[in-house]
mmCIF file with all atom_site columns, C-alpha atoms in Angstrom:
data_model
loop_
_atom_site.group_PDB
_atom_site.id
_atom_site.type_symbol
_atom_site.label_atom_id
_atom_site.label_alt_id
_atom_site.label_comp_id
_atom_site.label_asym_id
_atom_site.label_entity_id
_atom_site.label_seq_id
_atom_site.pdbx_PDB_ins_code
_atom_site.Cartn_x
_atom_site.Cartn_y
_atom_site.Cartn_z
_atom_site.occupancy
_atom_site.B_iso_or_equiv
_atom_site.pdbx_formal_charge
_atom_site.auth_seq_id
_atom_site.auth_comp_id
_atom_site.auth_asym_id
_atom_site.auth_atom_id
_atom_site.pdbx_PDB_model_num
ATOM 1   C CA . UNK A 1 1   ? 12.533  11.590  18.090  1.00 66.00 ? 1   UNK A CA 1
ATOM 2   C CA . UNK A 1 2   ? 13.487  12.286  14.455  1.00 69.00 ? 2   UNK A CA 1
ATOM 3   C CA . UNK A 1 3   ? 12.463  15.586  12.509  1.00 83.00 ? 3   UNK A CA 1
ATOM 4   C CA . UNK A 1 4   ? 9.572   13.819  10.183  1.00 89.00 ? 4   UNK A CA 1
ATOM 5   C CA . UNK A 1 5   ? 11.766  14.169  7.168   1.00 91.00 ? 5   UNK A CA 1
ATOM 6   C CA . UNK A 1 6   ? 14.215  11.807  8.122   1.00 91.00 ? 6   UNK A CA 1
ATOM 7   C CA . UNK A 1 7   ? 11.038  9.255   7.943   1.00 93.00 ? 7   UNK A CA 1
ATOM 8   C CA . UNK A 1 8   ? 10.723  9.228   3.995   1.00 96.00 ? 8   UNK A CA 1
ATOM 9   C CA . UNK A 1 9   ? 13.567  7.266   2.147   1.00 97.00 ? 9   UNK A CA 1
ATOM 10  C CA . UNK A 1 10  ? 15.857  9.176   0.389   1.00 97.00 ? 10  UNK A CA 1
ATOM 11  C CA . UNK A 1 11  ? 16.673  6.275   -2.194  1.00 97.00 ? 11  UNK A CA 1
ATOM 12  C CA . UNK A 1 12  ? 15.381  2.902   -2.710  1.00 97.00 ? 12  UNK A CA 1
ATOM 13  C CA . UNK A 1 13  ? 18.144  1.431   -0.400  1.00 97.00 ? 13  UNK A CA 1
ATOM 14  C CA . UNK A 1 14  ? 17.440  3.573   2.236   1.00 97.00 ? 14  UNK A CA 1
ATOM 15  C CA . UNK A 1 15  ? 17.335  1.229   5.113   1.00 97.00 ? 15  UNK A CA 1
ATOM 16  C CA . UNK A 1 16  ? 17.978  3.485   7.515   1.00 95.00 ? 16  UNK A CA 1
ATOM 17  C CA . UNK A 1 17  ? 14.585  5.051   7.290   1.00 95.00 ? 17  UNK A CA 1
ATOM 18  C CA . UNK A 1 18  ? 12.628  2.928   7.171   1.00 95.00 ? 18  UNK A CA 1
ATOM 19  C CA . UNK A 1 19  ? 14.474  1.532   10.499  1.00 94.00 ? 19  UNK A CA 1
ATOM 20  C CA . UNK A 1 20  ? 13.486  5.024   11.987  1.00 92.00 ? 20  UNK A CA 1
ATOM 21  C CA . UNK A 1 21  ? 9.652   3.901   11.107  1.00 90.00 ? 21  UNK A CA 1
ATOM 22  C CA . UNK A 1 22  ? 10.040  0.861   12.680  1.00 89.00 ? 22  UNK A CA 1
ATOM 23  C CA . UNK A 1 23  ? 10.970  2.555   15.663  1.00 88.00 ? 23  UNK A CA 1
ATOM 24  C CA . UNK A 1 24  ? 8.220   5.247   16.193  1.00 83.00 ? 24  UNK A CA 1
ATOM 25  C CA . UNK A 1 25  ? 5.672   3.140   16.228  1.00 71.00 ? 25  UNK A CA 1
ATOM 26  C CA . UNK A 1 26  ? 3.295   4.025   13.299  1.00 64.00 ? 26  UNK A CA 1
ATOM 27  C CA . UNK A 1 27  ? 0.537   3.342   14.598  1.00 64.00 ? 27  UNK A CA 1
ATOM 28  C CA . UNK A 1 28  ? 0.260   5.623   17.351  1.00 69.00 ? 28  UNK A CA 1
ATOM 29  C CA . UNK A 1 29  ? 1.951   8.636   15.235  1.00 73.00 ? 29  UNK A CA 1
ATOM 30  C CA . UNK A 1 30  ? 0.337   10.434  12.674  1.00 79.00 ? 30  UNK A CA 1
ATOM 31  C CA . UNK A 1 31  ? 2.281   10.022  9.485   1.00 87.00 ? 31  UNK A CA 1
ATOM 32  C CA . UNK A 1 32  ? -0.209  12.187  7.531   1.00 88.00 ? 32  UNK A CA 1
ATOM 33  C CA . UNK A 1 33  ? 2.380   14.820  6.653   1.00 92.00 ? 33  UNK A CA 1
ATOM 34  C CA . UNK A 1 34  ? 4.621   12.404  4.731   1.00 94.00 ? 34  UNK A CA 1
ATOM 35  C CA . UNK A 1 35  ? 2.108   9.721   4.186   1.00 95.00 ? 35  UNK A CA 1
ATOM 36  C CA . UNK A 1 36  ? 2.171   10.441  -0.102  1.00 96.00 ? 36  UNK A CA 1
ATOM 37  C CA . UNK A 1 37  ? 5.735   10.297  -0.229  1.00 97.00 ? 37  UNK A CA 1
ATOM 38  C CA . UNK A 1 38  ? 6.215   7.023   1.392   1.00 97.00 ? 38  UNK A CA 1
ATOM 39  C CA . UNK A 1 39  ? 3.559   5.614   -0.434  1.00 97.00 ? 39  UNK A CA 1
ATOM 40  C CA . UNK A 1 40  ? 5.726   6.759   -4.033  1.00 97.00 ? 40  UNK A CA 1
ATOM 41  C CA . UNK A 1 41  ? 8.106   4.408   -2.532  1.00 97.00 ? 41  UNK A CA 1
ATOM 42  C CA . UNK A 1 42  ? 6.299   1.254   -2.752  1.00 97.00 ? 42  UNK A CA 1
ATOM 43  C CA . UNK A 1 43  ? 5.137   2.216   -6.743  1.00 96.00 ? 43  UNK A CA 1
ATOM 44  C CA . UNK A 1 44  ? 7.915   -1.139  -7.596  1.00 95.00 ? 44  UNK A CA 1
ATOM 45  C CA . UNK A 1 45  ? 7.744   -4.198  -5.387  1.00 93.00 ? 45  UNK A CA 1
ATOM 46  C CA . UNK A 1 46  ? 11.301  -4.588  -6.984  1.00 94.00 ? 46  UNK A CA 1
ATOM 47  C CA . UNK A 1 47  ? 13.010  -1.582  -4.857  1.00 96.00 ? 47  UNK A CA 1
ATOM 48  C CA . UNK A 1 48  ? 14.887  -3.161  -2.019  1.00 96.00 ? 48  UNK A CA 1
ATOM 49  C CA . UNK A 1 49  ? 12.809  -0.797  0.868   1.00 97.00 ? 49  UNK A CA 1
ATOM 50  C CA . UNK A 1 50  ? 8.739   -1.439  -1.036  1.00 97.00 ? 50  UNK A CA 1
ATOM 51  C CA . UNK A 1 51  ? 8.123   -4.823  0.703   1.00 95.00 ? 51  UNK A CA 1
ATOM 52  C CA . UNK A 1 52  ? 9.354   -3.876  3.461   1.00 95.00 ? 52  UNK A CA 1
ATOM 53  C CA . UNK A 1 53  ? 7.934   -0.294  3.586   1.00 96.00 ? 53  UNK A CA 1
ATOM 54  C CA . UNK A 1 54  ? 4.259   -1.658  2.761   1.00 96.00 ? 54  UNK A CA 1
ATOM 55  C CA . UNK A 1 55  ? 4.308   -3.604  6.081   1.00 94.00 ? 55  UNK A CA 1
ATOM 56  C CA . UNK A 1 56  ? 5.354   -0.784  8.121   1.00 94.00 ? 56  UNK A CA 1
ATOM 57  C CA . UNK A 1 57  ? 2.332   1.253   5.935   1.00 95.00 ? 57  UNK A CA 1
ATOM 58  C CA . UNK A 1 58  ? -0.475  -1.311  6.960   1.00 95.00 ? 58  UNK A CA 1
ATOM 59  C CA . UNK A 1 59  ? 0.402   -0.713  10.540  1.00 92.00 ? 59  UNK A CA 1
ATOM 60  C CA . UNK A 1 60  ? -0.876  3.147   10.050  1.00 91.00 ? 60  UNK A CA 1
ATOM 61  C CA . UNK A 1 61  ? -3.871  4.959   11.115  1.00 90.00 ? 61  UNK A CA 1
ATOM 62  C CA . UNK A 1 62  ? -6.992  4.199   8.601   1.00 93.00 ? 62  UNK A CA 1
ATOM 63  C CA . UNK A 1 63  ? -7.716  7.342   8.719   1.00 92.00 ? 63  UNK A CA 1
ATOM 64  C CA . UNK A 1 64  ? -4.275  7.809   6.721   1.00 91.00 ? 64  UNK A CA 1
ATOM 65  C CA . UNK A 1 65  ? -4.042  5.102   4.482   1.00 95.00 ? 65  UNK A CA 1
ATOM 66  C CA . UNK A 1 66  ? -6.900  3.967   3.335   1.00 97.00 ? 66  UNK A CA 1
ATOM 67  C CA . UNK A 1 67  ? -7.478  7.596   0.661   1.00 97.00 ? 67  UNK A CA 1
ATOM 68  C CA . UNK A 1 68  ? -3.968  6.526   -0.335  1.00 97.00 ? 68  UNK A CA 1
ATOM 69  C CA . UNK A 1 69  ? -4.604  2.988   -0.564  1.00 98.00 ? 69  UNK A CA 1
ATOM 70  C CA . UNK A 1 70  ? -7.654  3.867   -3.124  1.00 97.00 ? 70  UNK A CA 1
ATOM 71  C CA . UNK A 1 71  ? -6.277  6.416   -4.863  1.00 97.00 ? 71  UNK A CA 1
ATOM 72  C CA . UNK A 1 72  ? -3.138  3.846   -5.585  1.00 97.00 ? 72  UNK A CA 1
ATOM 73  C CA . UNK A 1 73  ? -6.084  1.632   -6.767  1.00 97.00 ? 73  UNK A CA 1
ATOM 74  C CA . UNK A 1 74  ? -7.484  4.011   -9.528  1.00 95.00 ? 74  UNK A CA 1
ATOM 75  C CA . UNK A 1 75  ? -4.571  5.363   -10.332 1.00 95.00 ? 75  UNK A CA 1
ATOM 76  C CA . UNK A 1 76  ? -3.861  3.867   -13.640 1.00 92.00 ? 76  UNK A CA 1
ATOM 77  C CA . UNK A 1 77  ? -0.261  2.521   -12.949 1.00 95.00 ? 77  UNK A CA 1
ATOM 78  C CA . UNK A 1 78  ? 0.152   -0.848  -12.932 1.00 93.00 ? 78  UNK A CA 1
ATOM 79  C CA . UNK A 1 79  ? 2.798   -1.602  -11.421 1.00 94.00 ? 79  UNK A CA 1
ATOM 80  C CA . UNK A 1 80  ? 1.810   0.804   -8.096  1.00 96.00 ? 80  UNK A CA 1
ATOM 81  C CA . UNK A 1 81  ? -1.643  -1.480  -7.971  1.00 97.00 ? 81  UNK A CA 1
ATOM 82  C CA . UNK A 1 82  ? 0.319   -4.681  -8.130  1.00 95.00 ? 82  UNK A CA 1
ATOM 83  C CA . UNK A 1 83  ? 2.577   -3.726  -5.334  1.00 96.00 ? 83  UNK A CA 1
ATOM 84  C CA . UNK A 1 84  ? -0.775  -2.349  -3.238  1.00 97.00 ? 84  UNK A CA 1
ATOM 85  C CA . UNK A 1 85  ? -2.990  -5.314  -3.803  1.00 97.00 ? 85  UNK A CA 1
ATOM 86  C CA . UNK A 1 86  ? -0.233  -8.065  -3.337  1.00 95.00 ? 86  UNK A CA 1
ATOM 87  C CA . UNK A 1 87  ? 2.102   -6.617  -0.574  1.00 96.00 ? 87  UNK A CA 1
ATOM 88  C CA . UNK A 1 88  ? 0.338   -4.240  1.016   1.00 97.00 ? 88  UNK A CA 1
ATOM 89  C CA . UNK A 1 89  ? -3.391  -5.155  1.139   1.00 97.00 ? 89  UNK A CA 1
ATOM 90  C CA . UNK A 1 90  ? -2.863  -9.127  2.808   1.00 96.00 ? 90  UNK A CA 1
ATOM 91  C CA . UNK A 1 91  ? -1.010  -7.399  5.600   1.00 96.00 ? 91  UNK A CA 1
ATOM 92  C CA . UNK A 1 92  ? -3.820  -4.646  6.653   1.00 97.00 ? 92  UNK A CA 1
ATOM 93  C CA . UNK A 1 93  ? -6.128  -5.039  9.530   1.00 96.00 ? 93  UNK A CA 1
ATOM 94  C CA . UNK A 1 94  ? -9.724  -6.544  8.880   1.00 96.00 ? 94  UNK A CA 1
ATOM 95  C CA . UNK A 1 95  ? -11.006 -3.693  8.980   1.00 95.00 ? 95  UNK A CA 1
ATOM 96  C CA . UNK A 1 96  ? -9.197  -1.835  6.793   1.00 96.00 ? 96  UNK A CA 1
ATOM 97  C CA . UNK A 1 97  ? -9.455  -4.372  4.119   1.00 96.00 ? 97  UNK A CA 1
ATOM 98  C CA . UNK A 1 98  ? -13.058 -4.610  4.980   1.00 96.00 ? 98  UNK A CA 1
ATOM 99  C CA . UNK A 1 99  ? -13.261 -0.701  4.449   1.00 96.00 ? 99  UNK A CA 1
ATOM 100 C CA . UNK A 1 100 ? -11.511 -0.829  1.171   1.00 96.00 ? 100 UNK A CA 1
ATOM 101 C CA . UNK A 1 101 ? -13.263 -4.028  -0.055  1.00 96.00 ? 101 UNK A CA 1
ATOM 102 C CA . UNK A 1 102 ? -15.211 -2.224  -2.729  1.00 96.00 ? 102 UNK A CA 1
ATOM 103 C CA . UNK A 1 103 ? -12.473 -0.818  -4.257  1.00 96.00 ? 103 UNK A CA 1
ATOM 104 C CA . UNK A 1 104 ? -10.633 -4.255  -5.115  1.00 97.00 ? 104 UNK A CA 1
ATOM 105 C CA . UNK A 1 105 ? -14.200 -5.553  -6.242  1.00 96.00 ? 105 UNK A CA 1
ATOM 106 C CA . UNK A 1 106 ? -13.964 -2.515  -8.767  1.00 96.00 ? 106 UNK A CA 1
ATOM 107 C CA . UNK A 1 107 ? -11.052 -3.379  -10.132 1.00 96.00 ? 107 UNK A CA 1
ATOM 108 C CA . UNK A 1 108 ? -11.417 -7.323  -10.420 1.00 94.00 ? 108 UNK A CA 1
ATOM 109 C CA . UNK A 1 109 ? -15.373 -7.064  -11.661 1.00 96.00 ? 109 UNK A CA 1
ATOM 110 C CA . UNK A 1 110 ? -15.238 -3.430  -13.766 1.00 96.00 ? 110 UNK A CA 1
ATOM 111 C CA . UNK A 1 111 ? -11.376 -2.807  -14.254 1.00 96.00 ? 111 UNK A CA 1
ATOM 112 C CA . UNK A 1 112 ? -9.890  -0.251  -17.022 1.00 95.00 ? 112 UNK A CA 1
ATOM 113 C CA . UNK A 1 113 ? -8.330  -1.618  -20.145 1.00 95.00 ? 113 UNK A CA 1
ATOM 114 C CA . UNK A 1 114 ? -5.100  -1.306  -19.146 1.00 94.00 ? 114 UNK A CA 1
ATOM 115 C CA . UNK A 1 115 ? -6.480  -3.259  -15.633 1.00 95.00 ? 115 UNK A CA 1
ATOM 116 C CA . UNK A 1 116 ? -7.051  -6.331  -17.957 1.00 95.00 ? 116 UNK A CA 1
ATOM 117 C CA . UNK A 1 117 ? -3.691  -5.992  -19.853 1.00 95.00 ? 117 UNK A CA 1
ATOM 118 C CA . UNK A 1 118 ? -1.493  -6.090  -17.146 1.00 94.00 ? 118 UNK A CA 1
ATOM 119 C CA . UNK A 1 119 ? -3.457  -9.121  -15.370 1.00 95.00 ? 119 UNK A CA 1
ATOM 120 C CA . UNK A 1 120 ? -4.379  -6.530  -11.843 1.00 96.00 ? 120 UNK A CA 1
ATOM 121 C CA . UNK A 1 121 ? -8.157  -7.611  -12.255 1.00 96.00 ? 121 UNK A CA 1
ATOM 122 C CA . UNK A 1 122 ? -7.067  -11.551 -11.631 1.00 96.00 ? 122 UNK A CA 1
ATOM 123 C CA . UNK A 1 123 ? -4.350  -10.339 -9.265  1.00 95.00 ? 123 UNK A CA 1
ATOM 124 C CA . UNK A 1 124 ? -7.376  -8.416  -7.439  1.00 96.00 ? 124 UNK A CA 1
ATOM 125 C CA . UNK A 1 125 ? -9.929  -11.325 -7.726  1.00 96.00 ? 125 UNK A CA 1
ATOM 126 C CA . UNK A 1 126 ? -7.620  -13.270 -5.809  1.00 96.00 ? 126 UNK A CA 1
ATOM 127 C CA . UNK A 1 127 ? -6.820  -10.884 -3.243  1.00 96.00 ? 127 UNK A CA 1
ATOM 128 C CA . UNK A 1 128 ? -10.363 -10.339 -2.713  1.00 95.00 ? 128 UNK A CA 1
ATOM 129 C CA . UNK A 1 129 ? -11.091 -13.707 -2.613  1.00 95.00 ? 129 UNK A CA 1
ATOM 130 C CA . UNK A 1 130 ? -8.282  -14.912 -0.286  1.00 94.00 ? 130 UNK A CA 1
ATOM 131 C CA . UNK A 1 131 ? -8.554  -12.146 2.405   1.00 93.00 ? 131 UNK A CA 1
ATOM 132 C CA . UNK A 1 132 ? -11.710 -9.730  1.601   1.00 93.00 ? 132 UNK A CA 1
ATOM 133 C CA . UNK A 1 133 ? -14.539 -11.575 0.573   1.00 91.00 ? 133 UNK A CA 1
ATOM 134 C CA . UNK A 1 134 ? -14.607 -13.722 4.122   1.00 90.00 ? 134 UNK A CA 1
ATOM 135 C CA . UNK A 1 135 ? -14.849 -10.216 6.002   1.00 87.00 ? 135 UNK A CA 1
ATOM 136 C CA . UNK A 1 136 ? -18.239 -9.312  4.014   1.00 72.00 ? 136 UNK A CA 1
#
């Protein structure tokens, strides 16, 4: 096993760890120590490791992800909510997205300002409507 630390990427080509995810098994490990600092990694769905990071993330406990998941969703930054509502979000368990339904109906039917600037309300309508709104 590797010391938790080793877990969270050190750069945004760190491969490596997020090869040492792969192999622990997220699901069945609490990541709840670390789970903030991984999810700073997938803030740009341009870094090489985000993609790849926010499928390893939907594999973990709901109990862990889904505060992060909403506080991503309110947190004002763009560019974190696009990389949450179109990488991570389609590859979560029903339930999860089930559970965190109402917060992508915020943002698509009451989203900030800066929501409708950047375009996250239509990227969150379709979200919703492509993997959420079946689960209701």
């Amino acid at each position: 096993m590797f010391p938790i630390e080793e877990l969270i990427p050190k750069d945004k080509f760190d491969m490596e760890a997020i090869n040492k995810l792969k192999m622990i098994a997220p699901g069945n490990f609490s990541l709840q120590p670390i789970i903030e600092k991984l999810f700073e990694w997938i803030q740009d769905c341009n870094w090489p490791i985000a993609q790849e990071l926010c499928t390893i993330l939907a594999l973990l406990r709901p109990e862990d992800i889904i505060p992060q998941i909403r506080m991503v969703l309110n947190s004002g930054d763009d560019g974190w909510q696009f990389s949450c509502i179109y990488f991570l979000i389609p590859n979560l368990p029903d339930e999860v997205k089930k559970e965190i339904g109402p917060d992508i109906l915020r943002v698509f039917m009451s989203p900030t300002k800066n929501e409708e600037l950047c375009e996250i309300d239509l990227a969150a309508r379709e979200i919703y409507k492509k993997y959420i709104k079946k689960l209701s």
